[in-house]
Tab-separated table of C-alpha atoms in Angstrom:
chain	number	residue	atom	x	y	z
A	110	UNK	CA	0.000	0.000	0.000
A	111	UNK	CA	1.511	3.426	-0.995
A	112	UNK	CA	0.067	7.196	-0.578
A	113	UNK	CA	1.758	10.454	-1.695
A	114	UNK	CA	1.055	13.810	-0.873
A	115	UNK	CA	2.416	16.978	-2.276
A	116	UNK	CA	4.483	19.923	-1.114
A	117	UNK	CA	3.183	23.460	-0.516
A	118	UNK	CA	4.103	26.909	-1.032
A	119	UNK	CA	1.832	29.717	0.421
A	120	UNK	CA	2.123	32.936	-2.192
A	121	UNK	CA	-0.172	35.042	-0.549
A	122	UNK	CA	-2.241	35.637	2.422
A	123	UNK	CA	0.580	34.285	5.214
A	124	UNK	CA	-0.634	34.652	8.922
A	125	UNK	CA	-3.587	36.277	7.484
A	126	UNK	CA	-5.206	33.445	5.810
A	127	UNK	CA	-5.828	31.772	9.528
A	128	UNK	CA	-8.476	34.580	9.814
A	129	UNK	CA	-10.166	34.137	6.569
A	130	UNK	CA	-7.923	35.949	4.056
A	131	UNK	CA	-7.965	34.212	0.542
A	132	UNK	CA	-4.836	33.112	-0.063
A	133	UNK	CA	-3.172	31.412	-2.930
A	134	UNK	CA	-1.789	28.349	-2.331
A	135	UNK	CA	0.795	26.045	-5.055
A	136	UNK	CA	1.367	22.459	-4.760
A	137	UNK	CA	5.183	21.524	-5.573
A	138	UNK	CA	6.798	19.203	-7.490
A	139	UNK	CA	7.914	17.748	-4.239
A	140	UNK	CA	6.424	15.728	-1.696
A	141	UNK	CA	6.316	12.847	0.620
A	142	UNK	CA	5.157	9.141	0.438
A	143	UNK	CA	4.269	6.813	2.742
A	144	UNK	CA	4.852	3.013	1.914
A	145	UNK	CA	3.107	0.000	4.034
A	146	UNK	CA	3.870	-3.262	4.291
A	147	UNK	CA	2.197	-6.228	6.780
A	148	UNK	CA	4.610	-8.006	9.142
A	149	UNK	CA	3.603	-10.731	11.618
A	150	UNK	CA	4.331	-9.193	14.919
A	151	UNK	CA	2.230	-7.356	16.947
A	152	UNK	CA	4.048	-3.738	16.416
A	153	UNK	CA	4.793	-0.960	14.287
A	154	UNK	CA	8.089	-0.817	12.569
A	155	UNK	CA	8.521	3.463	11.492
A	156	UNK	CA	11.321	4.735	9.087
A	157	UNK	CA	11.941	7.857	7.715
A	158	UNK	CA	14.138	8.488	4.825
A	159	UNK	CA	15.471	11.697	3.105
A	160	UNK	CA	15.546	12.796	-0.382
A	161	UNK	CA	19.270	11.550	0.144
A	162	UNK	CA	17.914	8.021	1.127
A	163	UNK	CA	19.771	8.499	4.170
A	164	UNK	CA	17.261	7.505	7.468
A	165	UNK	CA	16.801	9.918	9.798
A	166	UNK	CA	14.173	8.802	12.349
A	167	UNK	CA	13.019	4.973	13.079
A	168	UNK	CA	10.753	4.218	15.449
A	169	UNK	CA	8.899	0.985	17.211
A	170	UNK	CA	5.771	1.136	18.708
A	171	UNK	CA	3.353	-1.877	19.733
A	172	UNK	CA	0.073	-2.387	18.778
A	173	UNK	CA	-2.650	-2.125	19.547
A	174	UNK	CA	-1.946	0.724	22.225
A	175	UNK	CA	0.993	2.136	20.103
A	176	UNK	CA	3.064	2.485	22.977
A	177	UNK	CA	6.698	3.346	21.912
A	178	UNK	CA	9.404	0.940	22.215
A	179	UNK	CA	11.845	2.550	20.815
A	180	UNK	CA	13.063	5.245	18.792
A	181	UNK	CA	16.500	6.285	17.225
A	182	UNK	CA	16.995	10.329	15.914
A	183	UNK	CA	19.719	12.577	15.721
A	184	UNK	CA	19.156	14.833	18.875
A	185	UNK	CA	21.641	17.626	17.533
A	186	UNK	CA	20.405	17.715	13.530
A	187	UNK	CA	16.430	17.752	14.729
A	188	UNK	CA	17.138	20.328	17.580
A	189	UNK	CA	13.807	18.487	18.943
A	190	UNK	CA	12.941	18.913	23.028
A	191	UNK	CA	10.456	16.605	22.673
A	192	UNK	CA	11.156	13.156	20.834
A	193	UNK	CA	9.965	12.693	17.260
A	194	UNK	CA	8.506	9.739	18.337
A	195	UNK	CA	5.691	11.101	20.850
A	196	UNK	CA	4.936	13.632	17.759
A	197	UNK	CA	4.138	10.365	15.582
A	198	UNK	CA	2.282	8.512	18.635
A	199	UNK	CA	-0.139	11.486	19.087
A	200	UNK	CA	-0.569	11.735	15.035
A	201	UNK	CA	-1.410	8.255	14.889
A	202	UNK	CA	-3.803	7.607	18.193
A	203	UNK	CA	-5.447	10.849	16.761
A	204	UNK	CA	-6.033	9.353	14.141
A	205	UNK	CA	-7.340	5.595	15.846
A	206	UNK	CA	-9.737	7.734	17.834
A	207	UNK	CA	-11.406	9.163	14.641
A	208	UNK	CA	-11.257	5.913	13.380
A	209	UNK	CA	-11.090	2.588	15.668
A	210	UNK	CA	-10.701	0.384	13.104
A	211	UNK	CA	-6.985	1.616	12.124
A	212	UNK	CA	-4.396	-0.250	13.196
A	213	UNK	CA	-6.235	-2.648	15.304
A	214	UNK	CA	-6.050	-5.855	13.277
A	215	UNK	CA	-3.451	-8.666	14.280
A	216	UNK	CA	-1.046	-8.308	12.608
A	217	UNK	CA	1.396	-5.187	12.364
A	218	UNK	CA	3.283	-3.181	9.482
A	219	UNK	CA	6.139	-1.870	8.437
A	220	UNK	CA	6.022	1.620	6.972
A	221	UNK	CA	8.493	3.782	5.011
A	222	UNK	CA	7.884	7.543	4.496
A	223	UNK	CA	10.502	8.918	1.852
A	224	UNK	CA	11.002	13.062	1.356
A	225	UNK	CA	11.706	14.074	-2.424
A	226	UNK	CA	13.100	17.697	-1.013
A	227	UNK	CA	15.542	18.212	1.627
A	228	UNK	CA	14.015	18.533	4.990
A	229	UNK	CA	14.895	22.103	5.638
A	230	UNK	CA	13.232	23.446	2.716
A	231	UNK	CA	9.707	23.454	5.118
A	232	UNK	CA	7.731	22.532	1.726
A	233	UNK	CA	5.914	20.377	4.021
A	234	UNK	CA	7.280	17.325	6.335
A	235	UNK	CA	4.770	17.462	8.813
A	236	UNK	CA	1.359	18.372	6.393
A	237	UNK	CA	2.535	15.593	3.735
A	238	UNK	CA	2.683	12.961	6.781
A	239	UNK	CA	-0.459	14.008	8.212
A	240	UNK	CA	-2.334	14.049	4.911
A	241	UNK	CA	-0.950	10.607	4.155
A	242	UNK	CA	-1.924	8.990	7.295
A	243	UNK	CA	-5.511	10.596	6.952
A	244	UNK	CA	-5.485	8.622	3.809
A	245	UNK	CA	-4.544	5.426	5.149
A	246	UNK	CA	-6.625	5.680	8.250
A	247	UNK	CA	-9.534	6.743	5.913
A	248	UNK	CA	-10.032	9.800	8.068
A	249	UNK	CA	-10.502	13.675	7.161
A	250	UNK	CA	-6.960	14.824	6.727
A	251	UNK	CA	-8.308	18.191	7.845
A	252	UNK	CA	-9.640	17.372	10.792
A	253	UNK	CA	-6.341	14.967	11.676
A	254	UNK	CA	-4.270	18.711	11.086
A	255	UNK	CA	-6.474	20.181	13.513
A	256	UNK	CA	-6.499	17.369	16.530
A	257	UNK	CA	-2.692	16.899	16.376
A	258	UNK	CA	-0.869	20.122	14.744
A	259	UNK	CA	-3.250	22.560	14.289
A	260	UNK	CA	-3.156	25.467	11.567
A	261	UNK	CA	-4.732	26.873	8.556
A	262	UNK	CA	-5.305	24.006	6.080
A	263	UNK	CA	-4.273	25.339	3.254
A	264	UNK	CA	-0.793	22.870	2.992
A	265	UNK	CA	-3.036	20.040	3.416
A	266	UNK	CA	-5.332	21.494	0.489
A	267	UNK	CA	-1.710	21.328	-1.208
A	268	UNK	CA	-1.085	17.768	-0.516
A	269	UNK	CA	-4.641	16.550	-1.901
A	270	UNK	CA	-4.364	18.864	-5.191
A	271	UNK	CA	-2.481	18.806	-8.228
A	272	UNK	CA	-3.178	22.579	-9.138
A	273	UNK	CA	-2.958	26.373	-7.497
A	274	UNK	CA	-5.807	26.737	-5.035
A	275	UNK	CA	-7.407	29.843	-4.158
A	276	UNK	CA	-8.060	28.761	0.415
A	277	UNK	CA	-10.225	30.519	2.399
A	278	UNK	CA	-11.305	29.676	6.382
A	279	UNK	CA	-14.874	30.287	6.458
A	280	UNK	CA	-16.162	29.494	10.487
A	281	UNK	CA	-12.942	27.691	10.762
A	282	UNK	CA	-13.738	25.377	7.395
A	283	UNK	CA	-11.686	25.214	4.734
A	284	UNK	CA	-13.163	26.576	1.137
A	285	UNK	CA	-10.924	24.989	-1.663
A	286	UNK	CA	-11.302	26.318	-5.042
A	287	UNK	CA	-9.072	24.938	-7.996
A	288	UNK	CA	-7.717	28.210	-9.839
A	289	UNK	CA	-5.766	28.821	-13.015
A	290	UNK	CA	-2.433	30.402	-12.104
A	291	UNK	CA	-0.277	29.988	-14.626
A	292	UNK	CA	1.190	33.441	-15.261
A	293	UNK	CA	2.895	34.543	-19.152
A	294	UNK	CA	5.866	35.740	-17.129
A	295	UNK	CA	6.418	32.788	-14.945
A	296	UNK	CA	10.123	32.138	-16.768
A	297	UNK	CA	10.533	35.868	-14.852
A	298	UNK	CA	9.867	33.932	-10.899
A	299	UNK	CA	12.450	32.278	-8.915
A	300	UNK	CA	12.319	30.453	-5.353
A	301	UNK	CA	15.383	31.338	-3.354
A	302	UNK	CA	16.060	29.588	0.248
A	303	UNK	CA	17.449	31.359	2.886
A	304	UNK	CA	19.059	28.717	4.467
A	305	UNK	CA	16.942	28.587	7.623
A	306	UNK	CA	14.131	26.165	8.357
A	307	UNK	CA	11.452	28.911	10.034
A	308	UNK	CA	9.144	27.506	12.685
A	309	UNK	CA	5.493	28.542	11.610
A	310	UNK	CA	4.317	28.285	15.581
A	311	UNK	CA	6.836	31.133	16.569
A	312	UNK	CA	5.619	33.408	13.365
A	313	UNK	CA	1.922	32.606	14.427
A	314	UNK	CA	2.246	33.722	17.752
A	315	UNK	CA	3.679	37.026	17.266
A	316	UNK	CA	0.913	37.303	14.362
A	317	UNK	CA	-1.460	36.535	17.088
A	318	UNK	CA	-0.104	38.935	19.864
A	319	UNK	CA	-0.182	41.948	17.302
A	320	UNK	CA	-2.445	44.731	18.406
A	321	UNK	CA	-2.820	46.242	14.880
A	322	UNK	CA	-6.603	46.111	13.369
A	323	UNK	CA	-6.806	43.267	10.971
A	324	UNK	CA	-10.199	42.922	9.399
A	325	UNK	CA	-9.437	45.826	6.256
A	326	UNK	CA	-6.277	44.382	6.020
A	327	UNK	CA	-7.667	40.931	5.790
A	328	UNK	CA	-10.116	42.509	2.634
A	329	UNK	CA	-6.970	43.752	0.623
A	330	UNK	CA	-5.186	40.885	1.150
A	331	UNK	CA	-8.155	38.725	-0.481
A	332	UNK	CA	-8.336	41.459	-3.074
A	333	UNK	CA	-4.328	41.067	-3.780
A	334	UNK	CA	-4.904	37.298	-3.807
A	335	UNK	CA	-7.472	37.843	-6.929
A	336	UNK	CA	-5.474	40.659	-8.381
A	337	UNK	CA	-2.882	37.801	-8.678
A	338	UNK	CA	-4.540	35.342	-10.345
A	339	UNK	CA	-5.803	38.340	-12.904
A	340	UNK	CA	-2.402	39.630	-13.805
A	341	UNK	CA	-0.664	39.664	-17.050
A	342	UNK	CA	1.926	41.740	-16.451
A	343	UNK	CA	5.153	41.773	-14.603
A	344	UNK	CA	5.386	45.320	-13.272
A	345	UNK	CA	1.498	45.138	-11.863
A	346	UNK	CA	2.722	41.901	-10.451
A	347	UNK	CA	5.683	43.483	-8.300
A	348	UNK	CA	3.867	46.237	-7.268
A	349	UNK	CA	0.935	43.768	-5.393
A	350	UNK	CA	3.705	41.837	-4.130
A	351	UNK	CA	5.258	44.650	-2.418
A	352	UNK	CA	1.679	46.137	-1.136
A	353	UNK	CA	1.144	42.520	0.161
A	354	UNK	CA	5.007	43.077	1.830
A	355	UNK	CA	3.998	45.922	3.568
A	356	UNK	CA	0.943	44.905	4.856
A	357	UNK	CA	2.374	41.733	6.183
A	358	UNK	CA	5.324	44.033	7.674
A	359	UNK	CA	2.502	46.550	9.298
A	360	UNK	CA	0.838	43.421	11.753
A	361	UNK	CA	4.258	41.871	12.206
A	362	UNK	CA	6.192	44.552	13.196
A	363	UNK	CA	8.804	43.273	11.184
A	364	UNK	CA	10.531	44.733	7.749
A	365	UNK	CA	10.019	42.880	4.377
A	366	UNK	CA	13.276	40.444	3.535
A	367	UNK	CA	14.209	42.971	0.439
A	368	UNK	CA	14.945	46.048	2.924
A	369	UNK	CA	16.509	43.784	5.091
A	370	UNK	CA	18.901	41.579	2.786
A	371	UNK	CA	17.809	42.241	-0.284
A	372	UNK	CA	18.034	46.153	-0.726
A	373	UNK	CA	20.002	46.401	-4.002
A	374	UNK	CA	18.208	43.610	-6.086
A	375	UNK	CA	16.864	44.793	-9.223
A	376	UNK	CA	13.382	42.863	-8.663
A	377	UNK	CA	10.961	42.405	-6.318
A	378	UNK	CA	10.701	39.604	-3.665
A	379	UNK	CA	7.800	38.554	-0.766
A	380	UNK	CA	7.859	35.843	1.977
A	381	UNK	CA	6.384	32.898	1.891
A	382	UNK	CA	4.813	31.435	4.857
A	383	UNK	CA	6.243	32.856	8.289
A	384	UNK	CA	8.735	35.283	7.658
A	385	UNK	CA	12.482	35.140	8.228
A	386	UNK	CA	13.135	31.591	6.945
A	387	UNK	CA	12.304	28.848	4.157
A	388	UNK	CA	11.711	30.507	0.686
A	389	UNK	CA	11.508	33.651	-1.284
A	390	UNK	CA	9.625	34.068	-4.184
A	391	UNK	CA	12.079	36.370	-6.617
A	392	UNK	CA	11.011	38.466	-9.997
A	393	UNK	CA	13.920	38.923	-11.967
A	394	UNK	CA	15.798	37.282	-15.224
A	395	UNK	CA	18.811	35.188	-15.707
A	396	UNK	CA	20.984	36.796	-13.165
A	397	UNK	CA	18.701	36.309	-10.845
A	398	UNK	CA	20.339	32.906	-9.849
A	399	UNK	CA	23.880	34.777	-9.668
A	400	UNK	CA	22.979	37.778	-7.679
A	401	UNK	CA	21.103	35.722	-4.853
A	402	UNK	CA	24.387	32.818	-5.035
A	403	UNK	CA	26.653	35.634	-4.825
A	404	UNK	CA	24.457	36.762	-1.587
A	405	UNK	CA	25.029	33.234	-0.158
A	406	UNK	CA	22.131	32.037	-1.184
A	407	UNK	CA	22.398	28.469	-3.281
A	408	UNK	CA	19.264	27.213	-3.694
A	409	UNK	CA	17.540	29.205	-6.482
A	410	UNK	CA	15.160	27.154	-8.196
A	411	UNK	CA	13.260	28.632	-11.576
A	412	UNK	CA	9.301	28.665	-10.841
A	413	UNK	CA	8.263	26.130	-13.675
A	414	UNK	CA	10.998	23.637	-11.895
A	415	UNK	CA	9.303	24.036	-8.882
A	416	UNK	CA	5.374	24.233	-9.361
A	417	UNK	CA	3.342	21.255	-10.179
């Protein structure tokens, strides 16, 4: 038995899109499956692999109750406090509760999750897991995200959908509408990571502390979000991307990347997701690559390399 889920990029509506902004959301070429085999024994044998095939967390946990056994992780690499393996236990009784049928049969398995992007990149470990053991539990990956991690959705809506979504919370329930997003100047995007895996949790709680008044905010972020999906030319393109910048910056209380890092590049970049860490999404041309590698920055993938 094998399930696959895809990556996600948020390209608008970040923080905001928790309190109903529409955002638009792209699944990647990347993802995450999750590969199940049967053994005899009363347990549950858990590897993960890399996009290196190297593994990096393997687990043991016995069955029915899923009580771990044991568990082997690199302590320094994950900088974890708690261990990877009580993050999987409370996924998967989550999971058993919403469905008591799952992994209560006799016999055990042995399952295999394997990244196709490296692990830093925060295109989405944790949603691609969660969305693939929805699918093997036969459960609402959804509501899985929202008993165990918590969060907007809209990476989920990723990992079930081969094309750009436009997401909206409405009364905490995800809307999910299939959009065409495939802009004439797309050979003018790049993704650039800035070599930092950010933790969403941290960027969500200083969204959540802000004091600024969100709800007009909210409206011209929705309005950028279809503005996007309407535009046909570069320049108008820039510009909403550095209105969305500076709307972002004015809850946040912190300054876009570009007048940060960035300040003498010759196009325009935004966040993506929670600011300060995991990609960039770049306007420019073909020294885009050069000027961001000469910056430090390695990983510069074109947009049609990255996008499903």
């Amino acid at each position: 038995m094998k399930f696959y889920s895809n990556g996600k990029l948020l390209l608008t509506g970040e923080y905001l899109v928790l309190d109903g902004a529409k955002s638009l959301a792209i699944p990647t070429k990347f993802g995450q499956d999750l590969v199940i085999s049967k053994i005899d024994e009363s347990s549950l044998l858990w590897q993960s692999y890399d996009d290196n095939g190297n593994c990096w967390f393997d687990a043991e946990f016995r069955l029915p109750d899923l009580r771990i056994i044991a568990e082997t992780f690199n302590a320094e690499n994950d900088n974890s406090k708690e261990s990877l393996a009580i993050t999987l236990q409370k996924i998967l009784l989550e999971a058993k509760k919403m469905n008591t049928e799952f992994l209560n049969q006799d016999s055990g398995f042995h399952v295999k999750t394997n990244l196709t992007f490296p692990r830093n990149w925060g295109l989405g470990t944790s949603s691609t897991l969660i969305n693939n053991i929805a699918s093997w539990a036969s459960v609402d990956a959804f509501e899985l995200l929202n008993n165990s991690f918590g969060g907007s959705g809209y990476d989920i809506a990723c990992a079930q959908n081969s094309t750009p979504i436009r997401y909206q919370l409405e009364n905490k329930h995800p809307i999910v509408e299939k959009v065409n997003f495939n802009p004439s100047f797309s050979d003018q995007l790049y993704f650039v990571h800035l070599n930092v895996k950010q933790n969403s949790k941290t960027g969500i709680k200083k969204y959540n502390e802000s004091k600024i008044e969100k709800s007009s905010i909210i409206k011209r972020v929705s309005e950028i979000t279809n503005e996007i999906l309407k535009c046909n030319s570069i320049v108008d393109f820039e510009k909403l991307l550095k209105e969305h910048e500076q709307l972002i910056s004015k809850i946040i209380g912190n300054k876009p990347i570009q007048e940060i890092v960035f300040k003498d590049y010759f196009g325009q970049t935004k966040s993506l997701g929670a600011w300060g860490g995991d990609f960039i999404l770049a306007t420019g041309n073909e020294e885009t690559p050069q000027y961001f590698k000469e910056k430090g920055f390695q990983t510069v993938i074109p947009y049609n390399n990255m996008i499903l």
